């Protein structure tokens, strides 16, 4: 395929204005790679980390975007038919090679998932990274089982909301935090059993509900709240550190 495409290019870490829309050649897929015509892509905190210069292993200039949804434009290895709906995510997208902030993206076939859906592209674009992160945290990270209790620290984030819905589908009792009391209703609407106001120390509120602490905890805020999340978890419980909403990378005097 020949021609050009629009893409958001980052030449070096910097403010949002450092992202520039440019015309680039449409990538040429080699065997084992898939060229995708991008219909929608999600925005992730990972890309903010890259833009701010906090991510490792990134070379510039770079088209950001660790995920994208669209249709197959070409697959020289025959892994997918042309026009197949697909989602692509991770595997180096937007870091070691150009990602989804473009009209086309070329990614390894191993990073591509085929699907069929009548949902609009704006909805589909928000699904891949959010859903696989929430699902992976509950399954690989926490091995969540029906009847267990789960604390979600950072519950009104997109990952937190997705994790709560998946956890309720697995018959868990869900406690979820918010720093804004007016958002408690949004948590309750998706089935959260206990919405907890997070003033920086939630252990007392959690143990008022569950004196021994929660069985499982999903940490989405980061290292500043991790010690308190650990204190809210029962002995032999499991904590999965998934999110870094705080941009702080270490725990003081851990």
mmCIF file of N, CA and C in Angstrom, residues 168-223:
data_model
loop_
_atom_site.group_PDB
_atom_site.id
_atom_site.type_symbol
_atom_site.label_atom_id
_atom_site.label_comp_id
_atom_site.label_asym_id
_atom_site.label_seq_id
_atom_site.Cartn_x
_atom_site.Cartn_y
_atom_site.Cartn_z
ATOM 1 N N UNK A 168 -17.856 -8.279 39.997
ATOM 2 C CA UNK A 168 -19.227 -8.620 40.368
ATOM 3 C C UNK A 168 -19.742 -9.776 39.513
ATOM 4 N N UNK A 169 -19.305 -9.833 38.264
ATOM 5 C CA UNK A 169 -19.675 -10.950 37.397
ATOM 6 C C UNK A 169 -19.088 -12.254 37.909
ATOM 7 N N UNK A 170 -17.992 -12.160 38.668
ATOM 8 C CA UNK A 170 -17.355 -13.341 39.263
ATOM 9 C C UNK A 170 -17.837 -13.584 40.699
ATOM 10 N N UNK A 171 -18.874 -12.871 41.098
ATOM 11 C CA UNK A 171 -19.502 -13.065 42.417
ATOM 12 C C UNK A 171 -18.573 -12.712 43.572
ATOM 13 N N UNK A 172 -17.821 -11.629 43.436
ATOM 14 C CA UNK A 172 -17.007 -11.111 44.525
ATOM 15 C C UNK A 172 -17.752 -9.992 45.247
ATOM 16 N N UNK A 173 -17.402 -9.769 46.502
ATOM 17 C CA UNK A 173 -17.859 -8.596 47.238
ATOM 18 C C UNK A 173 -16.854 -7.485 46.987
ATOM 19 N N UNK A 174 -17.321 -6.354 46.440
ATOM 20 C CA UNK A 174 -16.410 -5.315 45.967
ATOM 21 C C UNK A 174 -16.500 -4.060 46.836
ATOM 22 N N UNK A 175 -15.341 -3.642 47.341
ATOM 23 C CA UNK A 175 -15.173 -2.350 48.004
ATOM 24 C C UNK A 175 -14.350 -1.494 47.054
ATOM 25 N N UNK A 176 -14.793 -0.278 46.795
ATOM 26 C CA UNK A 176 -14.117 0.548 45.805
ATOM 27 C C UNK A 176 -13.995 1.970 46.321
ATOM 28 N N UNK A 177 -12.849 2.598 46.093
ATOM 29 C CA UNK A 177 -12.584 3.916 46.668
ATOM 30 C C UNK A 177 -12.772 5.044 45.669
ATOM 31 N N UNK A 178 -13.085 6.210 46.205
ATOM 32 C CA UNK A 178 -13.115 7.441 45.425
ATOM 33 C C UNK A 178 -12.683 8.591 46.320
ATOM 34 N N UNK A 179 -11.964 9.547 45.757
ATOM 35 C CA UNK A 179 -11.564 10.729 46.518
ATOM 36 C C UNK A 179 -12.617 11.824 46.460
ATOM 37 N N UNK A 180 -13.680 11.585 45.679
ATOM 38 C CA UNK A 180 -14.749 12.568 45.541
ATOM 39 C C UNK A 180 -16.068 11.920 45.944
ATOM 40 N N UNK A 181 -16.628 12.303 47.079
ATOM 41 C CA UNK A 181 -17.850 11.659 47.582
ATOM 42 C C UNK A 181 -18.996 11.645 46.583
ATOM 43 N N UNK A 182 -19.075 12.657 45.722
ATOM 44 C CA UNK A 182 -20.177 12.708 44.762
ATOM 45 C C UNK A 182 -20.094 11.597 43.714
ATOM 46 N N UNK A 183 -18.935 10.922 43.632
ATOM 47 C CA UNK A 183 -18.795 9.830 42.671
ATOM 48 C C UNK A 183 -19.195 8.468 43.239
ATOM 49 N N UNK A 184 -19.559 8.437 44.514
ATOM 50 C CA UNK A 184 -19.953 7.167 45.123
ATOM 51 C C UNK A 184 -21.151 6.564 44.406
ATOM 52 N N UNK A 185 -22.073 7.410 43.968
ATOM 53 C CA UNK A 185 -23.272 6.917 43.281
ATOM 54 C C UNK A 185 -22.906 6.187 41.991
ATOM 55 N N UNK A 186 -21.886 6.680 41.292
ATOM 56 C CA UNK A 186 -21.465 6.016 40.050
ATOM 57 C C UNK A 186 -20.929 4.620 40.331
ATOM 58 N N UNK A 187 -20.254 4.453 41.464
ATOM 59 C CA UNK A 187 -19.748 3.130 41.842
ATOM 60 C C UNK A 187 -20.902 2.202 42.194
ATOM 61 N N UNK A 188 -21.861 2.730 42.918
ATOM 62 C CA UNK A 188 -23.004 1.901 43.312
ATOM 63 C C UNK A 188 -23.835 1.482 42.096
ATOM 64 N N UNK A 189 -23.901 2.346 41.091
ATOM 65 C CA UNK A 189 -24.671 2.030 39.883
ATOM 66 C C UNK A 189 -24.107 0.833 39.130
ATOM 67 N N UNK A 190 -22.801 0.590 39.240
ATOM 68 C CA UNK A 190 -22.208 -0.546 38.522
ATOM 69 C C UNK A 190 -22.093 -1.782 39.411
ATOM 70 N N UNK A 191 -22.686 -1.702 40.615
ATOM 71 C CA UNK A 191 -22.765 -2.894 41.449
ATOM 72 C C UNK A 191 -21.801 -2.973 42.605
ATOM 73 N N UNK A 192 -20.972 -1.921 42.819
ATOM 74 C CA UNK A 192 -20.039 -1.943 43.953
ATOM 75 C C UNK A 192 -20.831 -2.070 45.252
ATOM 76 N N UNK A 193 -20.394 -2.960 46.122
ATOM 77 C CA UNK A 193 -21.101 -3.201 47.381
ATOM 78 C C UNK A 193 -20.852 -2.111 48.406
ATOM 79 N N UNK A 194 -19.616 -1.600 48.447
ATOM 80 C CA UNK A 194 -19.263 -0.584 49.444
ATOM 81 C C UNK A 194 -18.374 0.460 48.779
ATOM 82 N N UNK A 195 -18.883 1.679 48.623
ATOM 83 C CA UNK A 195 -18.078 2.794 48.135
ATOM 84 C C UNK A 195 -17.416 3.459 49.332
ATOM 85 N N UNK A 196 -16.101 3.628 49.280
ATOM 86 C CA UNK A 196 -15.328 4.147 50.416
ATOM 87 C C UNK A 196 -14.661 5.460 50.020
ATOM 88 N N UNK A 197 -14.869 6.487 50.831
ATOM 89 C CA UNK A 197 -14.204 7.763 50.590
ATOM 90 C C UNK A 197 -12.724 7.644 50.954
ATOM 91 N N UNK A 198 -11.873 8.018 50.011
ATOM 92 C CA UNK A 198 -10.424 7.885 50.188
ATOM 93 C C UNK A 198 -9.825 9.228 50.558
ATOM 94 N N UNK A 199 -9.492 9.387 51.844
ATOM 95 C CA UNK A 199 -8.838 10.608 52.304
ATOM 96 C C UNK A 199 -7.342 10.386 52.510
ATOM 97 N N UNK A 200 -6.836 9.282 51.937
ATOM 98 C CA UNK A 200 -5.430 8.939 52.084
ATOM 99 C C UNK A 200 -5.198 7.782 53.032
ATOM 100 N N UNK A 201 -6.207 7.495 53.880
ATOM 101 C CA UNK A 201 -6.083 6.379 54.823
ATOM 102 C C UNK A 201 -7.431 5.672 54.889
ATOM 103 N N UNK A 202 -7.529 4.528 54.222
ATOM 104 C CA UNK A 202 -8.806 3.822 54.146
ATOM 105 C C UNK A 202 -8.837 2.570 55.011
ATOM 106 N N UNK A 203 -7.692 2.201 55.593
ATOM 107 C CA UNK A 203 -7.666 0.980 56.410
ATOM 108 C C UNK A 203 -8.771 0.951 57.468
ATOM 109 N N UNK A 204 -9.010 2.037 58.235
ATOM 110 C CA UNK A 204 -10.069 1.972 59.250
ATOM 111 C C UNK A 204 -11.446 1.686 58.660
ATOM 112 N N UNK A 205 -11.764 2.328 57.523
ATOM 113 C CA UNK A 205 -13.073 2.125 56.906
ATOM 114 C C UNK A 205 -13.218 0.700 56.395
ATOM 115 N N UNK A 206 -12.151 0.156 55.825
ATOM 116 C CA UNK A 206 -12.203 -1.216 55.321
ATOM 117 C C UNK A 206 -12.379 -2.196 56.475
ATOM 118 N N UNK A 207 -11.617 -2.007 57.539
ATOM 119 C CA UNK A 207 -11.680 -2.959 58.655
ATOM 120 C C UNK A 207 -12.943 -2.776 59.498
ATOM 121 N N UNK A 208 -13.622 -1.632 59.359
ATOM 122 C CA UNK A 208 -14.927 -1.494 59.994
ATOM 123 C C UNK A 208 -15.948 -2.409 59.316
ATOM 124 N N UNK A 209 -15.741 -2.647 58.022
ATOM 125 C CA UNK A 209 -16.620 -3.553 57.270
ATOM 126 C C UNK A 209 -16.151 -4.995 57.372
ATOM 127 N N UNK A 210 -14.838 -5.182 57.275
ATOM 128 C CA UNK A 210 -14.237 -6.518 57.318
ATOM 129 C C UNK A 210 -13.084 -6.481 58.315
ATOM 130 N N UNK A 211 -13.327 -6.847 59.560
ATOM 131 C CA UNK A 211 -12.309 -6.685 60.607
ATOM 132 C C UNK A 211 -10.969 -7.337 60.305
ATOM 133 N N UNK A 212 -10.967 -8.444 59.572
ATOM 134 C CA UNK A 212 -9.703 -9.118 59.252
ATOM 135 C C UNK A 212 -9.029 -8.519 58.018
ATOM 136 N N UNK A 213 -9.729 -7.631 57.315
ATOM 137 C CA UNK A 213 -9.207 -7.071 56.081
ATOM 138 C C UNK A 213 -9.762 -7.790 54.865
ATOM 139 N N UNK A 214 -9.534 -7.222 53.689
ATOM 140 C CA UNK A 214 -10.044 -7.813 52.445
ATOM 141 C C UNK A 214 -9.170 -8.984 52.015
ATOM 142 N N UNK A 215 -9.784 -9.907 51.260
ATOM 143 C CA UNK A 215 -9.024 -11.030 50.711
ATOM 144 C C UNK A 215 -8.056 -10.565 49.626
ATOM 145 N N UNK A 216 -8.523 -9.629 48.802
ATOM 146 C CA UNK A 216 -7.781 -9.201 47.618
ATOM 147 C C UNK A 216 -7.826 -7.685 47.514
ATOM 148 N N UNK A 217 -6.780 -7.100 46.937
ATOM 149 C CA UNK A 217 -6.774 -5.659 46.704
ATOM 150 C C UNK A 217 -6.121 -5.370 45.355
ATOM 151 N N UNK A 218 -6.724 -4.466 44.619
ATOM 152 C CA UNK A 218 -6.206 -4.010 43.332
ATOM 153 C C UNK A 218 -5.769 -2.563 43.504
ATOM 154 N N UNK A 219 -4.461 -2.325 43.473
ATOM 155 C CA UNK A 219 -3.890 -0.996 43.677
ATOM 156 C C UNK A 219 -3.740 -0.296 42.336
ATOM 157 N N UNK A 220 -4.481 0.804 42.153
ATOM 158 C CA UNK A 220 -4.442 1.549 40.904
ATOM 159 C C UNK A 220 -3.881 2.955 41.070
ATOM 160 N N UNK A 221 -3.749 3.428 42.319
ATOM 161 C CA UNK A 221 -3.246 4.786 42.540
ATOM 162 C C UNK A 221 -1.724 4.808 42.496
ATOM 163 N N UNK A 222 -1.093 3.865 43.211
ATOM 164 C CA UNK A 222 0.358 3.782 43.120
ATOM 165 C C UNK A 222 1.046 3.686 44.461
ATOM 166 N N UNK A 223 2.331 3.989 44.457
ATOM 167 C CA UNK A 223 3.144 3.786 45.647
ATOM 168 C C UNK A 223 2.747 4.654 46.844
#
